[in-house]
C-alpha cells in the first residue's frame, strides 16, 4: 500500500485517525473479553474453595441431616461450576454467549456436565509392580508413566469437540490396557480414584480401576451431549449432527449401564443412566423434528406436510412425557436437577400444543384431501377419549367443518402453550432462560393470531373437542455405541511385552542368556507364532536340549536384541544369520498359576467375548456367584453374559496369541 503525504506535513509512518479508531475499538473489545475471563476465573476459584470446605465437612460429619444439607450445597456449587466452565469455553472459542449464530430461535437443550477428578500419582504403584512382578527396573519406565499421567491430566479438561472425544477415548483405551496387564482378580493397584458426581457434586472414591474407567466413559457420553447442544439446529446439517451426538450419548450411557455395576455415585446408578438415556433419545427426536423443513418456508396449502409435522411434534411430546415420568419418580427425583425436570415438562406441553397447531394449519389453510388421500390424512388423528366408536370420517371435507375443527385444535394449542409458560414461570432457574420463554411465547402469539382470524362474531356454535394426534416419525433415533476405537493407540507399556504372556495374570521365569550353537542337524528346535515366538519342540540330545531350552519357552532376546514383539520370520532370519558361531538367547518359561480366583474375589476385571473373566476362562472356571454382599461394594464390570447381544461392550484388548499357532507358521527344524 502506498502512503500519500498529508497536507499537514505529518510523517508517512503515522496512522490515520480511522485506523487508530479501529485499533482502539479492537483493544477495547479485547480488554473487555479479558476482563470477563478474569472475572469467570475468580468465580470458579471461589466455587472451588466452597466445594473444598463442603467436601471436608461432608466427609467429617456422621450426622445425616448435616450430610443432606452439605450435599444440597454441593449440588448448587456443582451446577454453578458447570455453568461457569461452559461460559469460559464459549469465550475461549470466540463465541459470545449473548449472541446466536442464526436468526431462527430454537428451544435450548440439556447438556450434561463432566465429572471432575483430582490429580493421581501413578508412579509408585506401577514402578513397584513392574519391579516385583515383571522383574524389570521400574525406574526405566519413567517416560511411560509420565506419558500416562500427562494423558490423564489432559483428559480432565477436554475441549468441547471431536478432539476432546479422541482424548477421552485414548485415555479410556489405556485404562483397558492397564486393566489387562497389571490387574488380577486378587490384586489392585492400591490407588484411590476420586471423582465428583456430575449431578450432585458429591465426592466419591474407590480403589477399583473400573471406577476410573466408568467415570471416563460417563464423560465421553456427557461430552457428546455438549457437542449436540452446541450445534446450530436451524439448518438441516446442524440438526443432523445434533441427532448423531445425542444418539452417541444415549449409546454410551446404555453401555455404561449394562457393563458396570455397584456405582458409588448417583449419576452412574442404573436408574440415573436409564433416565439419561431416555433424555438423550428424546432430545435426538426433537432434533429430527427441527431438521424438517421449517414451517415458515412451507406453503400453507401443503396439507400433508403440515400433518406430518404434527405427527413428528406429537412423537417428540410423547418421548418427553416418558422422560418426565422417569424423572419424577424416586430415586431419580432425589438427585436429578429440578430445572431439568421442569424443562422436560415444559417441552412435553409445548410440543403437544405444536402438534395441534400444525393440524389446525392443515385444516384451515390446506386444500381438502382427495378420496385417495383421505385415509392417510385420517391416520393422523386419534379418537377423543370419550368416544367408543368412530362417528364417520375424522377429517371433514366441508370448509365450515374444517374451520370449526381447526379452531378446536387451535384452542388446545393455545391452552397447551399457556400451560408451558406457566410451568416455565414456576421454576426459578428456567425464568432466567429467556430463550425458552421467547420460543413458547412466539408460538403462542401465532396461535392467538390464527384463532382471531378464524373466530367470527356470529359463531355461536360450541367448539367440539379436538382429538389427540397420533405420534409418528419418519426417523426413529437409535442409541449408538461410542466409537472407542477412534482414539485407540499403542499400549504405553508395550515395552513390557505382549499381553498374551507378560501380564499380571501370568507368572514366568527369565532364563539366559543361553549360548546356542549350530550342530550337524541344526539347532535342534522348531519355532512357531509371533510376538513372542514360541519354542514349539526341542529334539532330545540336540544343541538346544543341551543348552537347556524347553518346549513352551518364549524367546525374548536374540544376540542382545529384545524380540518380544518380533514376528516369526524375523527371529528365524536372525538365527540363520548367526552361522557356526551360534546365537545368544534369552527365554521366559511360563509357570503354572499359584492360585485360581476364589469365590470371594470381587475385583473388577476385563470381560472376555463370552462374558467370563479372562483369567477364569483361561483356567476353565465358570464365573463364581458372590456369596456375600459388601456394605460398600466396588464398582465392577457386570458379569452378565453378553453373548449374542448386539451393540455390546467392545473393550480394546491386545490380541491374545494362541499357544500353538497353525502349522503354516512352522518353517521346520532349525
XYZ file of C-alpha atoms in Angstrom:
670
model
C 0.000 0.000 0.000
C 1.356 3.477 -0.956
C 1.116 6.089 1.764
C 0.316 9.584 0.480
C 1.762 12.714 2.024
C -0.823 14.504 4.100
C -1.404 18.230 3.840
C -0.459 18.872 7.449
C 3.016 17.557 6.788
C 2.686 14.619 9.150
C 5.097 11.771 8.626
C 4.160 8.879 6.419
C 4.672 6.445 9.259
C 1.803 7.858 11.303
C -1.523 6.059 11.137
C -4.714 7.716 10.044
C -7.347 8.591 12.668
C -9.619 5.962 11.105
C -7.056 3.204 11.624
C -6.345 4.483 15.116
C -10.054 4.310 15.869
C -10.225 0.703 14.654
C -7.244 -0.257 16.785
C -8.751 1.439 19.818
C -12.039 -0.380 19.311
C -10.247 -3.706 18.932
C -8.172 -3.082 22.040
C -11.299 -2.169 23.979
C -13.059 -5.373 22.876
C -10.026 -7.486 23.753
C -9.832 -5.778 27.127
C -13.492 -6.492 27.822
C -13.007 -10.131 26.828
C -10.007 -10.492 29.124
C -11.923 -8.851 31.958
C -14.781 -11.314 31.520
C -12.353 -14.240 31.528
C -10.646 -12.946 34.666
C -13.997 -12.472 36.400
C -15.087 -16.013 35.474
C -11.790 -17.440 36.754
C -12.286 -15.616 40.054
C -15.799 -17.013 40.368
C -14.532 -20.520 39.563
C -11.837 -20.226 42.252
C -14.456 -19.078 44.748
C -16.742 -22.011 43.916
C -13.819 -24.447 44.196
C -12.976 -23.128 47.658
C -16.598 -23.540 48.719
C -16.622 -27.073 47.332
C -13.440 -27.982 49.201
C -14.891 -26.785 52.501
C -18.210 -28.537 51.909
C -16.405 -31.733 50.891
C -14.334 -31.756 54.087
C -17.468 -31.254 56.176
C -19.300 -33.970 54.231
C -16.568 -36.496 54.985
C -16.037 -35.446 58.595
C -19.632 -35.485 59.840
C -21.728 -38.533 60.599
C -24.968 -36.593 61.123
C -27.384 -37.492 58.342
C -29.168 -34.131 58.396
C -25.883 -32.264 58.125
C -24.789 -34.521 55.269
C -28.053 -33.858 53.418
C -27.592 -30.099 53.829
C -23.987 -30.274 52.653
C -24.974 -32.475 49.707
C -27.554 -29.879 48.677
C -24.926 -27.147 48.875
C -22.544 -29.281 46.812
C -25.210 -29.660 44.135
C -25.567 -25.874 43.912
C -21.804 -25.426 43.717
C -21.546 -28.147 41.080
C -24.249 -26.505 38.973
C -22.539 -23.109 39.192
C -19.194 -24.619 38.222
C -20.691 -26.273 35.155
C -22.279 -23.008 34.001
C -19.091 -21.018 34.574
C -16.963 -23.527 32.692
C -19.380 -23.568 29.766
C -19.282 -19.765 29.642
C -15.482 -19.813 29.775
C -15.364 -22.403 26.994
C -17.583 -20.220 24.810
C -15.348 -17.207 25.424
C -12.227 -19.226 24.613
C -13.862 -20.468 21.425
C -14.650 -16.931 20.300
C -18.426 -17.295 20.750
C -20.322 -14.644 22.601
C -22.854 -16.307 24.899
C -25.223 -13.427 24.386
C -25.286 -13.820 20.613
C -26.800 -16.544 18.496
C -25.448 -17.773 15.241
C -28.742 -17.564 13.377
C -31.940 -15.610 13.379
C -34.006 -18.735 13.998
C -34.952 -19.262 17.616
C -34.642 -22.847 18.847
C -35.535 -24.485 22.126
C -32.491 -24.940 24.412
C -31.172 -28.446 25.014
C -29.916 -30.085 28.218
C -26.147 -30.718 28.119
C -24.661 -32.923 30.809
C -21.725 -31.635 32.847
C -18.481 -33.596 33.007
C -17.420 -35.446 36.113
C -14.394 -33.858 37.761
C -11.478 -35.660 39.345
C -8.375 -34.999 41.392
C -4.753 -35.493 40.422
C -3.383 -39.023 40.646
C 0.141 -40.359 41.185
C 0.665 -43.492 39.107
C 4.416 -43.634 39.704
C 4.784 -45.555 42.973
C 2.375 -48.484 42.403
C 3.366 -49.022 38.763
C 7.103 -48.958 39.470
C 6.660 -51.397 42.330
C 4.548 -53.756 40.228
C 6.974 -53.635 37.304
C 9.894 -54.396 39.613
C 8.234 -57.138 41.656
C 6.144 -58.995 39.098
C 7.798 -58.230 35.755
C 11.354 -58.385 37.096
C 12.441 -55.154 35.416
C 13.740 -51.855 36.694
C 10.673 -49.725 37.395
C 12.731 -46.532 37.139
C 13.410 -47.291 33.467
C 9.704 -46.757 32.761
C 9.644 -43.138 33.947
C 8.855 -41.910 30.427
C 5.860 -44.230 30.071
C 4.494 -43.256 33.487
C 4.885 -39.549 32.703
C 3.066 -40.079 29.402
C 0.182 -41.781 31.217
C -0.015 -39.004 33.822
C 0.083 -36.313 31.116
C -2.740 -38.059 29.260
C -4.850 -38.204 32.417
C -4.160 -34.569 33.207
C -5.194 -33.531 29.692
C -8.422 -35.537 29.738
C -9.576 -33.680 32.881
C -10.310 -30.593 30.751
C -11.141 -31.803 27.236
C -12.247 -29.409 24.528
C -15.937 -29.499 23.575
C -15.376 -31.034 20.132
C -14.183 -34.188 18.390
C -10.627 -33.614 19.626
C -11.889 -33.800 23.207
C -13.681 -37.065 22.436
C -10.499 -38.546 20.975
C -8.575 -37.504 24.088
C -11.067 -39.159 26.451
C -11.219 -42.264 24.266
C -7.422 -42.532 24.150
C -7.225 -42.458 27.947
C -10.079 -44.966 28.263
C -8.243 -47.380 25.953
C -5.070 -47.023 28.013
C -7.081 -47.895 31.122
C -8.235 -51.061 29.370
C -4.601 -51.921 28.614
C -3.680 -51.274 32.254
C -6.548 -53.477 33.382
C -5.426 -56.339 31.151
C -1.724 -56.021 32.008
C -1.470 -55.083 35.682
C -4.658 -56.287 37.409
C -5.856 -59.693 38.527
C -8.964 -60.720 40.475
C -6.770 -60.832 43.585
C -4.693 -57.690 43.019
C -5.417 -53.990 42.558
C -3.105 -51.046 42.051
C -3.805 -49.730 45.534
C -4.745 -46.263 44.252
C -7.777 -44.249 45.327
C -9.651 -42.803 42.358
C -11.506 -39.611 43.351
C -14.406 -38.360 41.218
C -17.173 -35.826 41.788
C -20.753 -36.683 40.924
C -21.923 -34.867 37.793
C -25.480 -34.341 39.058
C -24.977 -33.624 42.755
C -21.297 -32.697 43.090
C -20.873 -35.171 45.969
C -17.356 -36.705 46.033
C -16.812 -40.443 45.730
C -13.689 -42.588 45.786
C -12.780 -46.221 45.187
C -9.703 -48.358 44.702
C -11.222 -50.144 41.716
C -9.808 -49.226 38.315
C -13.287 -49.946 36.960
C -14.498 -46.788 38.735
C -11.932 -44.780 36.779
C -12.961 -46.463 33.528
C -16.653 -45.957 34.185
C -16.170 -42.283 35.054
C -14.210 -41.648 31.853
C -16.870 -43.456 29.834
C -19.521 -41.296 31.523
C -17.593 -38.178 30.479
C -17.497 -39.441 26.891
C -21.293 -39.559 26.928
C -21.532 -36.169 28.660
C -19.223 -34.595 26.084
C -21.436 -35.947 23.303
C -24.392 -34.134 24.905
C -22.445 -30.864 24.999
C -21.431 -31.227 21.355
C -25.049 -31.890 20.398
C -26.335 -28.900 22.372
C -23.805 -26.569 20.696
C -24.914 -27.375 17.143
C -26.786 -24.830 15.039
C -30.029 -26.759 14.646
C -31.693 -24.104 12.490
C -30.155 -25.792 9.435
C -30.611 -29.409 8.377
C -26.896 -30.211 8.609
C -26.610 -28.910 12.171
C -29.740 -30.791 13.222
C -28.305 -33.998 11.739
C -25.050 -33.563 13.682
C -27.030 -32.940 16.859
C -29.052 -36.136 16.293
C -25.831 -38.103 15.849
C -24.299 -36.633 19.018
C -27.333 -37.372 21.206
C -27.575 -40.915 19.812
C -23.914 -41.492 20.719
C -24.569 -40.121 24.197
C -27.520 -42.467 24.678
C -25.427 -45.409 23.473
C -22.630 -44.513 25.887
C -24.971 -44.389 28.885
C -26.553 -47.665 27.784
C -23.110 -49.278 27.527
C -22.211 -47.987 30.973
C -25.474 -49.222 32.492
C -25.147 -52.719 31.015
C -21.474 -53.333 31.809
C -20.826 -51.574 35.115
C -22.424 -52.236 38.467
C -22.132 -51.119 42.100
C -21.602 -47.461 41.199
C -20.633 -45.345 44.232
C -22.076 -42.102 42.796
C -25.728 -41.352 41.927
C -25.021 -40.259 38.351
C -23.741 -43.752 37.466
C -26.542 -45.713 39.121
C -28.733 -47.812 36.793
C -31.768 -45.590 37.444
C -29.883 -42.394 36.570
C -28.280 -43.882 33.473
C -31.666 -45.129 32.275
C -33.165 -41.649 32.747
C -30.230 -40.002 30.958
C -30.525 -42.461 28.091
C -34.226 -41.646 27.692
C -33.486 -37.920 27.876
C -30.870 -38.112 25.121
C -33.187 -40.124 22.877
C -35.939 -37.523 23.401
C -33.546 -34.711 22.511
C -32.452 -36.633 19.418
C -36.128 -36.964 18.437
C -36.544 -33.212 18.913
C -33.582 -32.595 16.591
C -35.216 -34.856 13.995
C -38.284 -32.608 14.142
C -36.134 -29.482 13.839
C -34.321 -30.954 10.843
C -37.515 -30.991 8.792
C -38.491 -28.101 6.542
C -39.150 -25.012 8.683
C -42.839 -24.082 8.851
C -42.044 -20.514 7.725
C -40.810 -21.692 4.324
C -43.598 -24.215 3.873
C -46.612 -23.487 1.720
C -49.689 -23.262 3.979
C -51.691 -25.190 1.387
C -49.451 -28.254 1.794
C -51.874 -30.177 3.978
C -49.949 -33.445 4.029
C -46.668 -31.767 5.047
C -48.407 -29.936 7.905
C -49.964 -33.182 9.137
C -46.579 -34.913 9.056
C -45.099 -32.094 11.119
C -47.977 -32.520 13.562
C -47.209 -36.213 13.978
C -43.492 -35.509 14.420
C -44.267 -32.945 17.135
C -46.617 -35.420 18.826
C -43.813 -38.009 18.787
C -41.439 -35.559 20.495
C -44.099 -34.765 23.107
C -44.635 -38.477 23.797
C -40.884 -39.001 24.291
C -40.625 -36.107 26.737
C -43.668 -37.310 28.693
C -41.909 -40.637 29.278
C -38.755 -38.830 30.381
C -40.738 -36.650 32.779
C -42.405 -39.693 34.314
C -38.998 -41.285 34.891
C -37.508 -38.125 36.394
C -40.472 -37.595 38.710
C -40.066 -41.000 40.370
C -37.619 -41.840 43.155
C -34.716 -42.354 43.364
C -34.039 -40.301 40.209
C -36.174 -37.444 41.530
C -33.891 -37.080 44.566
C -30.737 -36.117 42.661
C -31.871 -35.045 39.194
C -31.718 -31.217 38.856
C -35.127 -29.640 39.355
C -34.586 -27.368 36.362
C -34.131 -30.406 34.105
C -37.398 -31.945 35.247
C -39.177 -28.619 34.741
C -37.669 -28.125 31.279
C -38.701 -31.622 30.201
C -42.255 -30.941 31.431
C -42.352 -27.627 29.543
C -41.151 -29.315 26.354
C -43.763 -32.057 26.629
C -46.550 -29.463 26.820
C -45.003 -27.253 24.155
C -44.608 -29.955 21.510
C -48.061 -31.377 22.185
C -49.524 -27.923 21.582
C -47.336 -27.551 18.497
C -48.853 -30.730 17.065
C -52.352 -29.265 17.404
C -51.177 -26.007 15.821
C -49.895 -27.772 12.695
C -53.124 -29.766 12.401
C -55.093 -26.525 12.607
C -52.952 -25.033 9.846
C -53.567 -28.110 7.693
C -57.333 -27.907 8.224
C -57.761 -24.172 7.759
C -55.206 -23.312 5.083
C -54.751 -26.646 3.334
C -56.849 -27.862 0.450
C -59.346 -30.691 1.114
C -57.942 -34.158 0.682
C -58.845 -36.206 -2.338
C -60.622 -39.511 -1.978
C -57.330 -41.408 -2.186
C -55.554 -39.179 0.364
C -58.362 -39.207 2.933
C -57.378 -42.481 4.704
C -53.789 -41.251 5.003
C -54.875 -37.931 6.465
C -57.286 -39.536 8.919
C -54.492 -41.684 10.377
C -53.084 -38.534 11.947
C -55.915 -38.353 14.475
C -56.863 -40.376 17.493
C -60.474 -40.546 18.563
C -61.421 -38.474 21.623
C -61.202 -40.488 24.858
C -64.969 -40.251 25.425
C -65.953 -41.829 22.129
C -66.145 -45.608 21.938
C -66.760 -45.856 18.201
C -65.737 -43.530 15.399
C -68.599 -41.407 14.152
C -67.873 -41.098 10.450
C -64.714 -39.583 8.969
C -62.484 -37.784 11.448
C -61.190 -35.350 8.831
C -64.111 -33.267 7.461
C -64.255 -32.174 3.847
C -66.650 -29.234 4.114
C -64.920 -25.878 4.521
C -67.003 -24.783 7.503
C -66.488 -28.078 9.300
C -62.746 -27.838 8.678
C -62.757 -24.330 10.124
C -64.589 -25.491 13.246
C -62.245 -28.447 13.789
C -59.192 -26.283 13.110
C -60.462 -23.795 15.660
C -60.803 -26.625 18.199
C -57.206 -27.694 17.607
C -56.037 -24.096 17.937
C -57.844 -23.889 21.256
C -55.950 -26.932 22.542
C -52.728 -25.469 21.154
C -53.280 -22.176 22.988
C -54.129 -23.938 26.252
C -51.006 -26.088 25.971
C -48.745 -23.130 25.227
C -50.169 -21.164 28.137
C -49.566 -24.182 30.377
C -45.976 -24.375 29.135
C -45.445 -20.703 30.008
C -46.972 -21.269 33.447
C -44.648 -24.212 34.135
C -41.736 -22.144 32.875
C -42.542 -19.360 35.329
C -42.719 -21.750 38.305
C -39.040 -22.746 38.096
C -36.583 -20.103 39.287
C -33.794 -21.378 37.056
C -35.972 -21.543 33.952
C -37.161 -17.968 34.489
C -33.616 -16.892 33.669
C -33.661 -18.809 30.372
C -35.214 -16.086 28.237
C -34.675 -18.067 25.042
C -37.086 -20.815 26.090
C -39.769 -18.337 27.068
C -39.265 -16.484 23.783
C -39.832 -19.666 21.775
C -43.051 -20.589 23.578
C -44.340 -17.005 23.595
C -43.659 -16.623 19.882
C -45.631 -19.775 19.113
C -48.464 -18.620 21.374
C -48.707 -15.317 19.508
C -49.001 -17.163 16.197
C -51.731 -19.386 17.607
C -53.681 -16.435 19.018
C -53.412 -14.555 15.738
C -54.687 -17.544 13.791
C -57.501 -18.115 16.291
C -58.579 -14.475 15.978
C -58.600 -14.874 12.207
C -60.898 -17.907 12.430
C -63.191 -16.500 15.101
C -66.411 -14.848 13.937
C -68.917 -12.675 15.743
C -71.869 -14.768 14.583
C -70.174 -18.045 15.531
C -72.477 -19.314 18.284
C -71.699 -22.998 17.800
C -69.836 -24.576 20.657
C -66.403 -25.722 19.593
C -66.116 -29.501 19.605
C -63.302 -31.233 21.445
C -60.316 -31.774 19.197
C -58.982 -35.349 19.072
C -55.434 -36.227 20.065
C -52.693 -36.530 17.464
C -51.230 -39.912 16.573
C -47.446 -39.830 17.261
C -45.398 -40.942 14.285
C -41.906 -40.237 12.984
C -40.099 -40.920 9.748
C -36.792 -41.367 11.625
C -36.722 -43.129 14.965
C -33.397 -42.386 16.710
C -31.436 -45.367 17.974
C -28.763 -45.464 20.642
C -25.336 -45.855 19.052
C -22.308 -47.186 20.850
C -19.406 -44.734 21.147
C -16.518 -45.033 18.725
C -13.997 -46.263 21.263
C -11.627 -47.447 18.550
C -11.071 -43.960 17.091
C -8.717 -42.999 19.928
C -7.066 -46.395 20.224
C -3.305 -46.106 20.127
C -0.437 -48.367 21.101
C -0.158 -49.593 24.653
C 2.003 -47.129 26.577
C 3.706 -50.031 28.394
C 4.176 -52.150 25.276
C 7.896 -52.479 26.122
C 6.909 -54.977 28.804
C 5.871 -57.371 26.061
C 2.716 -58.830 24.515
C -0.242 -59.126 26.850
C -0.715 -62.786 25.957
C 2.313 -63.598 28.145
C 3.536 -60.525 30.016
C 0.659 -59.597 32.286
C -0.035 -59.835 35.991
C -2.276 -62.843 35.331
C 0.771 -64.945 34.351
C 3.956 -65.928 36.171
C 7.200 -66.644 34.374
C 10.936 -67.146 34.909
C 13.598 -65.403 32.818
C 16.338 -67.783 31.658
C 19.584 -66.761 29.993
C 21.465 -65.557 28.225
C 21.944 -69.011 26.698
C 24.586 -69.572 24.044
C 23.152 -71.795 21.328
C 25.427 -73.249 18.643
C 24.545 -74.990 15.423
C 25.184 -78.742 15.238
C 25.197 -81.109 12.305
C 21.402 -81.229 12.336
C 20.975 -77.526 13.049
C 19.936 -76.013 16.361
C 17.509 -78.837 17.102
C 14.338 -76.828 17.716
C 11.283 -75.569 15.869
C 9.589 -72.193 16.303
C 6.001 -71.100 15.939
C 3.892 -67.999 16.441
C 4.533 -64.273 16.606
C 5.075 -61.757 19.393
C 6.641 -63.547 21.180
C 7.942 -66.502 19.181
C 7.319 -69.867 20.850
C 9.684 -72.834 21.009
C 7.221 -75.476 19.842
C 9.513 -78.515 20.073
C 13.068 -79.466 21.087
C 14.854 -82.589 19.738
C 16.217 -84.694 22.598
C 20.019 -84.720 22.592
C 20.258 -81.713 20.278
C 22.194 -78.493 20.823
C 19.014 -76.767 22.018
C 18.330 -79.509 24.572
C 21.924 -79.365 25.798
C 21.639 -75.590 26.248
C 18.597 -76.054 28.489
C 15.865 -74.839 26.144
C 12.467 -76.440 26.670
C 9.281 -76.799 24.745
C 6.873 -73.959 25.619
C 9.575 -71.338 26.252
C 9.217 -67.916 24.616
C 12.219 -66.214 23.019
C 12.536 -62.635 24.302
C 16.069 -61.715 23.183
C 18.384 -62.730 20.329
C 22.025 -61.614 20.438
C 21.176 -58.908 22.945
C 18.278 -57.507 20.889
C 14.833 -57.561 22.556
C 12.491 -59.556 20.323
C 9.289 -59.795 22.333
C 7.401 -58.069 19.513
C 9.272 -59.709 16.623
C 7.482 -61.757 14.053
C 8.290 -65.399 13.392
C 10.224 -64.703 10.185
C 12.411 -62.072 11.871
C 13.547 -64.441 14.632
C 14.239 -67.238 12.131
C 16.261 -64.884 9.927
C 18.342 -63.704 12.894
C 19.136 -67.288 13.952
C 20.061 -68.351 10.429
C 22.357 -65.341 10.113
C 24.245 -66.403 13.253
C 26.224 -69.036 11.342
C 28.536 -71.509 13.053
C 29.315 -69.074 15.888
C 25.817 -69.560 17.242
C 23.476 -67.104 18.913
C 22.799 -65.811 22.401
C 19.185 -66.265 23.509
C 17.060 -65.214 26.432
C 13.804 -67.047 27.035
C 10.988 -66.972 29.556
C 9.325 -70.067 30.932
C 5.681 -69.580 31.888
C 4.989 -71.044 35.328
C 1.701 -72.558 36.469
C -0.559 -70.112 38.291
C -0.159 -70.151 42.057
C -3.888 -69.811 42.754
C -7.185 -69.716 40.950
C -9.769 -66.971 41.509
C -11.832 -67.672 44.587
C -15.497 -67.093 45.238
C -14.724 -64.083 47.380
C -12.978 -62.161 44.613
C -14.965 -59.051 43.744
C -12.242 -57.112 41.974
C -13.001 -55.509 38.618
C -11.650 -57.355 35.621
C -11.827 -57.186 31.875
C -14.683 -59.059 30.267
C -13.934 -61.580 27.600
C -16.048 -62.083 24.493
C -18.332 -64.571 26.264
C -18.845 -62.526 29.389
C -16.470 -64.602 31.579
C -13.463 -63.090 33.245
C -10.480 -63.728 31.010
C -8.326 -65.149 33.797
C -11.088 -67.562 34.814
C -11.745 -68.634 31.250
C -8.064 -69.470 30.794
C -8.283 -71.856 33.749
C -11.570 -73.357 32.601
C -13.547 -71.927 35.510
C -17.086 -70.640 35.415
C -17.993 -67.240 36.747
C -18.407 -67.593 40.516
C -21.526 -66.291 42.161
C -20.959 -63.912 45.017
C -21.851 -65.437 48.367
C -21.794 -62.216 50.331
C -22.732 -58.596 49.848
C -20.315 -55.872 50.783
C -21.823 -52.890 52.590
C -19.998 -50.631 50.104
C -19.444 -52.820 47.043
C -16.920 -51.839 44.429
C -17.889 -50.627 41.012
C -17.157 -53.577 38.776
C -17.737 -54.956 35.344
C -21.105 -56.634 35.011
C -20.791 -60.401 34.859
C -23.950 -60.942 32.864
C -23.346 -62.830 29.678
C -23.360 -60.547 26.664
C -23.266 -63.385 24.147
C -25.312 -62.696 21.057
C -26.280 -59.184 22.164
C -25.760 -56.511 19.510
C -24.001 -53.345 20.496
C -22.327 -54.960 23.481
C -19.276 -53.621 25.221
C -16.257 -53.717 22.958
C -13.195 -53.428 25.116
C -9.864 -52.664 23.472
C -7.519 -55.545 24.191
C -4.298 -56.686 22.740
C -4.896 -59.745 20.569
C -4.281 -62.902 22.560
C -1.998 -65.216 20.667
C -2.681 -68.928 20.947
C -0.009 -71.073 22.483
C 0.391 -73.116 19.312
C -0.416 -71.297 16.085
C -1.260 -73.072 12.894
C 1.319 -75.273 11.292
C 1.655 -72.827 8.410
C 3.931 -70.736 10.644
C 6.307 -73.665 11.209
C 9.410 -73.442 8.972
C 10.733 -76.820 10.028
C 13.579 -77.686 12.304
C 16.366 -75.174 12.875
